[in-house]
PDB file of C-alpha atoms in Angstrom:
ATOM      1  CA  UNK A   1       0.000   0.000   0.000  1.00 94.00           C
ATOM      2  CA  UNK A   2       1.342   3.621  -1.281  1.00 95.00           C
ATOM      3  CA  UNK A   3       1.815   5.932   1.929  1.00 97.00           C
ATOM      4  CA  UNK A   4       3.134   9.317   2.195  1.00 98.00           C
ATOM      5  CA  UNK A   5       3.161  10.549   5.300  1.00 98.00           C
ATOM      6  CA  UNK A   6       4.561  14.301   6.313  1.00 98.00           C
ATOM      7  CA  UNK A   7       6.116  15.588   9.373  1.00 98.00           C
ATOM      8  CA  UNK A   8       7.762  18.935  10.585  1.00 98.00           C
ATOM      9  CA  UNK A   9       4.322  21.638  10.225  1.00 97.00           C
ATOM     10  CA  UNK A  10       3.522  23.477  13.110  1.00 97.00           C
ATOM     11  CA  UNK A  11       3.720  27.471  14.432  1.00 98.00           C
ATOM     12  CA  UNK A  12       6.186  29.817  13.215  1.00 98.00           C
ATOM     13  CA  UNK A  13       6.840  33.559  12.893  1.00 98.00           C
ATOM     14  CA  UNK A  14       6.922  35.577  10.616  1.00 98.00           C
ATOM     15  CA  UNK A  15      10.372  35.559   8.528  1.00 98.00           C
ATOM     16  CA  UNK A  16      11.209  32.336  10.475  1.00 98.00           C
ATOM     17  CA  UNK A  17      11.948  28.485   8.978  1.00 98.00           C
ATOM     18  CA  UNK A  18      10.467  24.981   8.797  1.00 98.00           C
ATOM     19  CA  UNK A  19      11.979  22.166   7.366  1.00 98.00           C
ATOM     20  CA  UNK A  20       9.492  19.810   5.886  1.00 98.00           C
ATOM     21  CA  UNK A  21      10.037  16.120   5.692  1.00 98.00           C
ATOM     22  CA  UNK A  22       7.870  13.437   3.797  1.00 98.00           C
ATOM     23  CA  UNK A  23       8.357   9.353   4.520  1.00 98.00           C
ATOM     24  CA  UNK A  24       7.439   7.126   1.697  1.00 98.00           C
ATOM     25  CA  UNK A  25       6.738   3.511   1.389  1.00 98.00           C
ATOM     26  CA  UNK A  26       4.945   0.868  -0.391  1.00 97.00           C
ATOM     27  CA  UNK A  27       6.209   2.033  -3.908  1.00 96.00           C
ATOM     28  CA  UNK A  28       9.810   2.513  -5.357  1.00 97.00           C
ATOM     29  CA  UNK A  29      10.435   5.966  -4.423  1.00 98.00           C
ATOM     30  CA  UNK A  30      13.340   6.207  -6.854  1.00 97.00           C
ATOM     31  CA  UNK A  31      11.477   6.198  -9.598  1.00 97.00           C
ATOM     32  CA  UNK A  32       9.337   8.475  -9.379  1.00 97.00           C
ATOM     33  CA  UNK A  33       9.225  12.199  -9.607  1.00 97.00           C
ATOM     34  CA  UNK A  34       7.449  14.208  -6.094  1.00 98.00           C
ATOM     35  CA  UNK A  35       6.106  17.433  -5.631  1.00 98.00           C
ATOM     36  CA  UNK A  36       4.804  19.336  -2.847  1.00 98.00           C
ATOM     37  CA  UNK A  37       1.178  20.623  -2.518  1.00 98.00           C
ATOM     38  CA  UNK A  38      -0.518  23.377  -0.099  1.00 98.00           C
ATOM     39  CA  UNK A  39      -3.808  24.659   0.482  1.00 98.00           C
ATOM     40  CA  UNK A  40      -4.563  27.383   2.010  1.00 98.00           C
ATOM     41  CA  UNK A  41      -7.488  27.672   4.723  1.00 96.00           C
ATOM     42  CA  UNK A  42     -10.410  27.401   2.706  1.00 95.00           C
ATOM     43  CA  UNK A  43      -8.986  27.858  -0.554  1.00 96.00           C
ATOM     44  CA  UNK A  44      -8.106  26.002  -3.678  1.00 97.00           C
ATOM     45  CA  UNK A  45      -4.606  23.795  -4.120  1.00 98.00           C
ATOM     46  CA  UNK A  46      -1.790  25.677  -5.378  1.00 98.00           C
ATOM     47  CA  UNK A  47       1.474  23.608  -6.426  1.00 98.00           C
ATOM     48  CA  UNK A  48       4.607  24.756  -4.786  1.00 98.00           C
ATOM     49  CA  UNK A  49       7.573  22.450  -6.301  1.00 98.00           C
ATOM     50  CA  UNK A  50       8.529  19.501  -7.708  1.00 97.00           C
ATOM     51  CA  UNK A  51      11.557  17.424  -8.395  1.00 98.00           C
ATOM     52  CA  UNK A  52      12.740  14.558 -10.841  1.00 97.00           C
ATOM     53  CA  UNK A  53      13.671  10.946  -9.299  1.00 97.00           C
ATOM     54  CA  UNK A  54      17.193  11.359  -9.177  1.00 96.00           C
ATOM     55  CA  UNK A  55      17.034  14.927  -7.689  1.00 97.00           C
ATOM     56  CA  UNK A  56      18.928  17.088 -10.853  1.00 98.00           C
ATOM     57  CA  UNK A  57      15.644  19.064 -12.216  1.00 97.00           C
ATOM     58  CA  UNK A  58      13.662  20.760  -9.849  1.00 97.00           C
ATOM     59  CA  UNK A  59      11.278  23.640 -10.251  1.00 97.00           C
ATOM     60  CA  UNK A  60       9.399  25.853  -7.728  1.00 98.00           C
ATOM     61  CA  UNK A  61       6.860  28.381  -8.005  1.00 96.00           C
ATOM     62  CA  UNK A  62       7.583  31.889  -8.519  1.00 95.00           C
ATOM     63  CA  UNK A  63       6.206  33.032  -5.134  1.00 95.00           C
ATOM     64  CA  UNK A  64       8.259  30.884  -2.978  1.00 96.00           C
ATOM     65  CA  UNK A  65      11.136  30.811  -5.341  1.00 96.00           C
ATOM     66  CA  UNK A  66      14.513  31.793  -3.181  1.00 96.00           C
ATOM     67  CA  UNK A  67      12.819  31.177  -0.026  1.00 98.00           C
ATOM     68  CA  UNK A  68      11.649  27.402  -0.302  1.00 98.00           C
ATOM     69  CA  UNK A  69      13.716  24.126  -1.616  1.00 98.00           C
ATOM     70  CA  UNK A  70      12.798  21.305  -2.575  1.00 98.00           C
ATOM     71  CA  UNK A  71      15.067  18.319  -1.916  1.00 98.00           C
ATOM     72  CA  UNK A  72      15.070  14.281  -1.824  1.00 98.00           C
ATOM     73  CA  UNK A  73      17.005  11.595  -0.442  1.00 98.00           C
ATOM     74  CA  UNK A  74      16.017   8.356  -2.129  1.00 98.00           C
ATOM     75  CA  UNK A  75      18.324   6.062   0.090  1.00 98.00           C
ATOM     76  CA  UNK A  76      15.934   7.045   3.055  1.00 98.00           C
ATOM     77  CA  UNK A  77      12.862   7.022   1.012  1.00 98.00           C
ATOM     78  CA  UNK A  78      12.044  11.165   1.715  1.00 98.00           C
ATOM     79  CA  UNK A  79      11.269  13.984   0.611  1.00 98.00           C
ATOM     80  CA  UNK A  80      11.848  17.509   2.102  1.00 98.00           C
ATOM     81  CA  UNK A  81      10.448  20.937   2.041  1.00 98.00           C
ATOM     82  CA  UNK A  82      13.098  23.686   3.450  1.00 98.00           C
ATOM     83  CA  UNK A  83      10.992  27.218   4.035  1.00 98.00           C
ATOM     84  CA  UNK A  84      13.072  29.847   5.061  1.00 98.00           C
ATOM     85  CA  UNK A  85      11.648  33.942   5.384  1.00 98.00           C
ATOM     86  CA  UNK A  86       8.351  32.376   5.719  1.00 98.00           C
ATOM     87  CA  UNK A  87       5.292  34.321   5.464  1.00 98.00           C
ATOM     88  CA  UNK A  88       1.218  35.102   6.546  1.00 98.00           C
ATOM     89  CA  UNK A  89       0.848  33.993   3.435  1.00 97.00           C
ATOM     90  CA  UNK A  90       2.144  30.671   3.438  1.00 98.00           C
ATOM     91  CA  UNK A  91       0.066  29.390   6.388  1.00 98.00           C
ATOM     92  CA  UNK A  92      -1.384  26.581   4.487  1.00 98.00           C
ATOM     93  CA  UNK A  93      -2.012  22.901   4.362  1.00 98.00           C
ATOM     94  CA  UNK A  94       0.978  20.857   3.069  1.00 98.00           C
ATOM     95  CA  UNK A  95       0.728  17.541   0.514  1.00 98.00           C
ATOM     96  CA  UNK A  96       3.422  15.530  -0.233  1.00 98.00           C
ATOM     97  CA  UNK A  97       2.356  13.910  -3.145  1.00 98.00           C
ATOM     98  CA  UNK A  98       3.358  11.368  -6.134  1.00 98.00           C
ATOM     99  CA  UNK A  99       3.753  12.012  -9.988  1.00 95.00           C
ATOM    100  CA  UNK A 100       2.383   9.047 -11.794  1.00 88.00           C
ATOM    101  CA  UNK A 101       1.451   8.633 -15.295  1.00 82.00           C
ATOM    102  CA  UNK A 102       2.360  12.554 -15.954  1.00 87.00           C
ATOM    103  CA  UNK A 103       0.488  13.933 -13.030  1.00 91.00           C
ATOM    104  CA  UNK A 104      -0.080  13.842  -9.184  1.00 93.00           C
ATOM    105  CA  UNK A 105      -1.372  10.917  -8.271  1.00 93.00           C
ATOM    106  CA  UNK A 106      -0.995   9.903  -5.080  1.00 96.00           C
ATOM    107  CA  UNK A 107      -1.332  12.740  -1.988  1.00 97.00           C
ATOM    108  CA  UNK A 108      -0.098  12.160   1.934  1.00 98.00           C
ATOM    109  CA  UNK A 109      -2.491  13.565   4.613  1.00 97.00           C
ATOM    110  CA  UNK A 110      -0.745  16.695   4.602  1.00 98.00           C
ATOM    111  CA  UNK A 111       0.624  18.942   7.801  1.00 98.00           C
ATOM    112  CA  UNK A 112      -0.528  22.114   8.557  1.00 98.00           C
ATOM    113  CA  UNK A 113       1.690  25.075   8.563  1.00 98.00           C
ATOM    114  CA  UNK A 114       0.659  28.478  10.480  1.00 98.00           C
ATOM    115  CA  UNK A 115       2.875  31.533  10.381  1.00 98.00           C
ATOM    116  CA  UNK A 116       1.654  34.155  12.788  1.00 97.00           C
ATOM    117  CA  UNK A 117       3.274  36.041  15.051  1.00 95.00           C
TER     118      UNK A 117
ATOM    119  CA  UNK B   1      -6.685  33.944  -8.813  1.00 84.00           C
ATOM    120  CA  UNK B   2      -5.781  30.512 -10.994  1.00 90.00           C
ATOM    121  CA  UNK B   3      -4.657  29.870 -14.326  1.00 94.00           C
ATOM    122  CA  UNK B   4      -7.204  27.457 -14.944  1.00 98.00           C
ATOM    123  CA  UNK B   5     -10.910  28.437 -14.560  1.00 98.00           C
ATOM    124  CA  UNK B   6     -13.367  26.299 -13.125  1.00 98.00           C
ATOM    125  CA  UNK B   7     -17.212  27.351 -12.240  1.00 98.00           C
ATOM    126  CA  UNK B   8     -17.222  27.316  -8.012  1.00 97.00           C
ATOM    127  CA  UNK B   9     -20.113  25.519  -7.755  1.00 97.00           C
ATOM    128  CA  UNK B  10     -22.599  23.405  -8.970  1.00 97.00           C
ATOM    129  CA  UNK B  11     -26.137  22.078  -7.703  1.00 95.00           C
ATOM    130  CA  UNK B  12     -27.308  18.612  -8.987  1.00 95.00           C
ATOM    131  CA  UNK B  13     -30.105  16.690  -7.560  1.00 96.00           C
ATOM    132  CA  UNK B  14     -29.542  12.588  -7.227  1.00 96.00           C
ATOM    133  CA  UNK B  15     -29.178  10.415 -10.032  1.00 96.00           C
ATOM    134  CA  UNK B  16     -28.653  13.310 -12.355  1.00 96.00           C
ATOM    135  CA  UNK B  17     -25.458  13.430 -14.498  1.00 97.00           C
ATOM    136  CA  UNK B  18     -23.580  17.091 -14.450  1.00 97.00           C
ATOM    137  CA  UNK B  19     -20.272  18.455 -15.976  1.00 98.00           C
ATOM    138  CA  UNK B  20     -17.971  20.504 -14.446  1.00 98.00           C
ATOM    139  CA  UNK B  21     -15.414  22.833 -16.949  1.00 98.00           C
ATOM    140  CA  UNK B  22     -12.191  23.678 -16.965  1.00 98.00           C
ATOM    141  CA  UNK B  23     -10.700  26.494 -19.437  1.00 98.00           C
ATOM    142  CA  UNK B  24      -7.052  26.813 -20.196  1.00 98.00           C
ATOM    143  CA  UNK B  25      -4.430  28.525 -22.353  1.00 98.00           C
ATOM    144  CA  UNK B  26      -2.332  27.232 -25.071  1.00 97.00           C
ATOM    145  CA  UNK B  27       0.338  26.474 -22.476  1.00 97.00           C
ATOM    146  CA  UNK B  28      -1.153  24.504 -20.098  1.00 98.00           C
ATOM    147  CA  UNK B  29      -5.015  22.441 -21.133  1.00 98.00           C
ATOM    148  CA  UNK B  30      -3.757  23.151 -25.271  1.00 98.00           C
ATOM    149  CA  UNK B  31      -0.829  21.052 -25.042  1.00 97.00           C
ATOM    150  CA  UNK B  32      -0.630  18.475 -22.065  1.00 97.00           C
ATOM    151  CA  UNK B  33      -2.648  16.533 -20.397  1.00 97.00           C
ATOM    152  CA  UNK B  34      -5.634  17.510 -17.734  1.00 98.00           C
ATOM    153  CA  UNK B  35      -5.826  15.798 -14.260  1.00 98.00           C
ATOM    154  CA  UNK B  36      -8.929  15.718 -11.843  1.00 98.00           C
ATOM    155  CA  UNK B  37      -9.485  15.384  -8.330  1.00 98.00           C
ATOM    156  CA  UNK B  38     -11.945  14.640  -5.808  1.00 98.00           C
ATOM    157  CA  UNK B  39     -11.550  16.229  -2.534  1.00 98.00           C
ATOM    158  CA  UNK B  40     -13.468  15.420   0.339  1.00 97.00           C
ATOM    159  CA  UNK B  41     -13.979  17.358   3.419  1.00 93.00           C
ATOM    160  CA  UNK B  42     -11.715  17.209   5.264  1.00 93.00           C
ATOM    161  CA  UNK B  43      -9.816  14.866   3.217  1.00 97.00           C
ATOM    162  CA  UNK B  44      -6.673  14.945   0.835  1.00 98.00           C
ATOM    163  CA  UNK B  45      -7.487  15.200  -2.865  1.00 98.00           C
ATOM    164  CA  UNK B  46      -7.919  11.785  -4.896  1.00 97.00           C
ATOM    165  CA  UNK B  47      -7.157  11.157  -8.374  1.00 97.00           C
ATOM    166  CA  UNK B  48     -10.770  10.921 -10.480  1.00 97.00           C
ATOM    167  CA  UNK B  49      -8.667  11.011 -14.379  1.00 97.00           C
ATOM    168  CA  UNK B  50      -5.647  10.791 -15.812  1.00 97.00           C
ATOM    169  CA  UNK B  51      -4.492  11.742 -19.079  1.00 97.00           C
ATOM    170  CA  UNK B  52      -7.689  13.555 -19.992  1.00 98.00           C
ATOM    171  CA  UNK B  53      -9.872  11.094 -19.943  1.00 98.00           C
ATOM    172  CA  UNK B  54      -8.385   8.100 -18.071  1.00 97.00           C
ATOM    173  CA  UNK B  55      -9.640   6.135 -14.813  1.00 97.00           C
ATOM    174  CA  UNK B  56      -7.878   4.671 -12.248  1.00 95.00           C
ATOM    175  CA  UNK B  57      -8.506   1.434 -10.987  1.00 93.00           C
ATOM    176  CA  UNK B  58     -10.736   1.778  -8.375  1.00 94.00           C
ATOM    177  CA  UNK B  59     -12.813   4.766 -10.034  1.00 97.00           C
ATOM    178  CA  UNK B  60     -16.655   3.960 -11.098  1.00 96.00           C
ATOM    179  CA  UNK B  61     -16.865   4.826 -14.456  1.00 96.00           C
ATOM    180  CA  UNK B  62     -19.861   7.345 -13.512  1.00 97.00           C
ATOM    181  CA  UNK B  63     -16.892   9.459 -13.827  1.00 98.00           C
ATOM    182  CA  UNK B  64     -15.218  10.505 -17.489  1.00 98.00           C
ATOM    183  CA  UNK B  65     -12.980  13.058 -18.832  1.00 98.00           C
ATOM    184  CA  UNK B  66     -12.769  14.820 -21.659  1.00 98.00           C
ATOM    185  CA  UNK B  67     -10.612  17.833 -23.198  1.00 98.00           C
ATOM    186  CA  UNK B  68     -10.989  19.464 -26.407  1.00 97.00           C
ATOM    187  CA  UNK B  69      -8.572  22.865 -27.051  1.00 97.00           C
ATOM    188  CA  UNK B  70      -7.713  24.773 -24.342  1.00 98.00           C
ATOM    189  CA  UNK B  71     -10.623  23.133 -22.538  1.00 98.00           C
ATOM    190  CA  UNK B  72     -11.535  19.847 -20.386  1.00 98.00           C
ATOM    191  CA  UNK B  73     -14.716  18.536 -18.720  1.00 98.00           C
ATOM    192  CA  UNK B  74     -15.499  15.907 -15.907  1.00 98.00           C
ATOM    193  CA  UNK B  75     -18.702  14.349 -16.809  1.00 98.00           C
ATOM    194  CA  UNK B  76     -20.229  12.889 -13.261  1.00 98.00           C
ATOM    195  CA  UNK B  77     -23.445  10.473 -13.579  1.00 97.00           C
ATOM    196  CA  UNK B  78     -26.110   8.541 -11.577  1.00 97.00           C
ATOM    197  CA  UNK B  79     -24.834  11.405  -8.656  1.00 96.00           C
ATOM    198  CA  UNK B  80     -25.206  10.373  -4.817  1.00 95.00           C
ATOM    199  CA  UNK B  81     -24.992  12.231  -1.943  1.00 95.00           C
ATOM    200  CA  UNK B  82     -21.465  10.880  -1.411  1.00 95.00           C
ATOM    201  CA  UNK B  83     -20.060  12.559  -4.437  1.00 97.00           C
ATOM    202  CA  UNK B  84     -20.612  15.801  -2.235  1.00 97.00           C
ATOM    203  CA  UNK B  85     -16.823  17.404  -2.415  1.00 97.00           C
ATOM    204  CA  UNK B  86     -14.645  20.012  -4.311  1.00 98.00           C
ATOM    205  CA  UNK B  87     -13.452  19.212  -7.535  1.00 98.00           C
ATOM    206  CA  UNK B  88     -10.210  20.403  -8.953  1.00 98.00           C
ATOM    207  CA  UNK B  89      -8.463  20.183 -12.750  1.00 98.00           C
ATOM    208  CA  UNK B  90      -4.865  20.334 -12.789  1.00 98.00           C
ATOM    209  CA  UNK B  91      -2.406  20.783 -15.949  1.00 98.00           C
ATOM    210  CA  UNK B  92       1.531  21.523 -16.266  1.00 97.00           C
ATOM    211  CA  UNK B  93       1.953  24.560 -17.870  1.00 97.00           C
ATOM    212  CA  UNK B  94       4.771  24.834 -20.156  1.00 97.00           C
ATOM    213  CA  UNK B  95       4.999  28.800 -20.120  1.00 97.00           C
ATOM    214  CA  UNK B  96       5.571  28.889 -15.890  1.00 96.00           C
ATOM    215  CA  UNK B  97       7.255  25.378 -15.855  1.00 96.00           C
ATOM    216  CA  UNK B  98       4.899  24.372 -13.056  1.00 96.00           C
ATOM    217  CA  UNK B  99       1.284  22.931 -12.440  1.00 97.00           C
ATOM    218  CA  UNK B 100      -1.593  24.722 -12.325  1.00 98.00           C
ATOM    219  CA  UNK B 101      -4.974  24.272 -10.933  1.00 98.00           C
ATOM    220  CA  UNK B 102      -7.990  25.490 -11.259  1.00 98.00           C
ATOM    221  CA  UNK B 103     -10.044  27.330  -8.307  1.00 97.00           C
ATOM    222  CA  UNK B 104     -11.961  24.027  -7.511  1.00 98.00           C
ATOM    223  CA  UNK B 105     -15.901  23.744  -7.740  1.00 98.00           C
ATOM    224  CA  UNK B 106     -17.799  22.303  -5.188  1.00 98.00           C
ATOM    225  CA  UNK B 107     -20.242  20.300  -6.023  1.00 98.00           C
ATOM    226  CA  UNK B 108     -23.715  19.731  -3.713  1.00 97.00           C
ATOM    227  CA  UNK B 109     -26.385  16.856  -3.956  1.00 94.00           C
ATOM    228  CA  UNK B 110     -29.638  18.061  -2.714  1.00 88.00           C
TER     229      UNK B 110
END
């Protein structure tokens, strides 16, 4: 059974950091290529980032771009999420989630970040 | 506001079939393929279609895609209460190198 399961969310302030980690199993992580997900409070889904299987090609979106990287190790079977200068608006739900067949397939639970000071 | 634009909401009674829409651009819906989701409350989003118009095991067929142009559809039929949820098309856009999704439509049974 395909699980993704992500850890490190929780309360930060304004400007500060979170390091976001994502444990896979039941699949070969390897191969495939990950991305990361958020939602914000009772909004729609807006990617963030996402990264090839062997970690070369990785691309973020323009808002978070300098401030968030995306990163993998496939020997441990994770994926991570570093936010640095985080802001208000980044308080959000966070998916760690699977390309297959082109596209997200498979999404973790998610973990809920709050910046607020 | 998203790149892809999706109606944000839709009333159906049971057992009647309804479409949600999707419009793109040339660099997103016009030249790769459209993903949908099903999102629950309180749930994470689950893959509905793949590559336009394909189901994953596990999905009734009640549910089909379809994309013509810069635009896509999911086609839902026989509804029930339990296909109450938010329903989201996705597409990589070549022009921002990234995937884009529309605002989501929710979708209520009464």
């Amino acid at each position: 059974e395909v699980q993704l399961v992500e850890s490190g969310g929780g309360l930060v302030q304004p400007g500060g950091s979170l390091r976001l980690s994502c444990a896979a199993s039941g699949f070969t992580f390897s191969r495939f290529w990950m991305m990361w997900v958020r939602q914000a409070p009772g909004k729609g889904l807006e990617w963030v980032a996402n990264i090839n299987e062997d970690g070369s090609v990785k691309h973020h979106l323009d808002f978070v771009k300098g401030r968030f990287t995306i990163s993998r190790d496939n020997a441990k079977k994770s994926l991570f999420l570093l936010m640095n200068s985080l802001r208000v608006e980044d308080t959000a739900v966070y998916y760690c989630v699977r390309e297959l067949s082109g596209g997200p397939d498979y999404w973790g639970q998610g973990i809920l970040v709050t910046v607020s000071s | 506001q998203s790149v892809l634009t999706q109606p944000p909401s839709a009333s159906v009674t049971p057992g009647q079939r309804v479409t949600i829409s999707c419009s793109g651009s040339s660099s997103n819906i016009g030249r790769n393929s459209v993903y949908w989701y099903q999102q629950l409350p309180g749930a994470a989003p689950k893959l509905l279609i793949y590559k336009n118009d394909q189901r994953p095991s596990g999905v009734p067929d009640r549910f089909s895609g379809s994309k013509s142009g810069t635009s896509a559809s999911l086609a839902i039929s026989g509804l029930r209460s339990e296909d109450e949820a938010h329903y989201y098309c996705a597409a990589w856009d070549d022009s921002l190198s990234g995937w884009v999704f529309g605002g989501g439509t929710q979708l209520t049974v009464v």
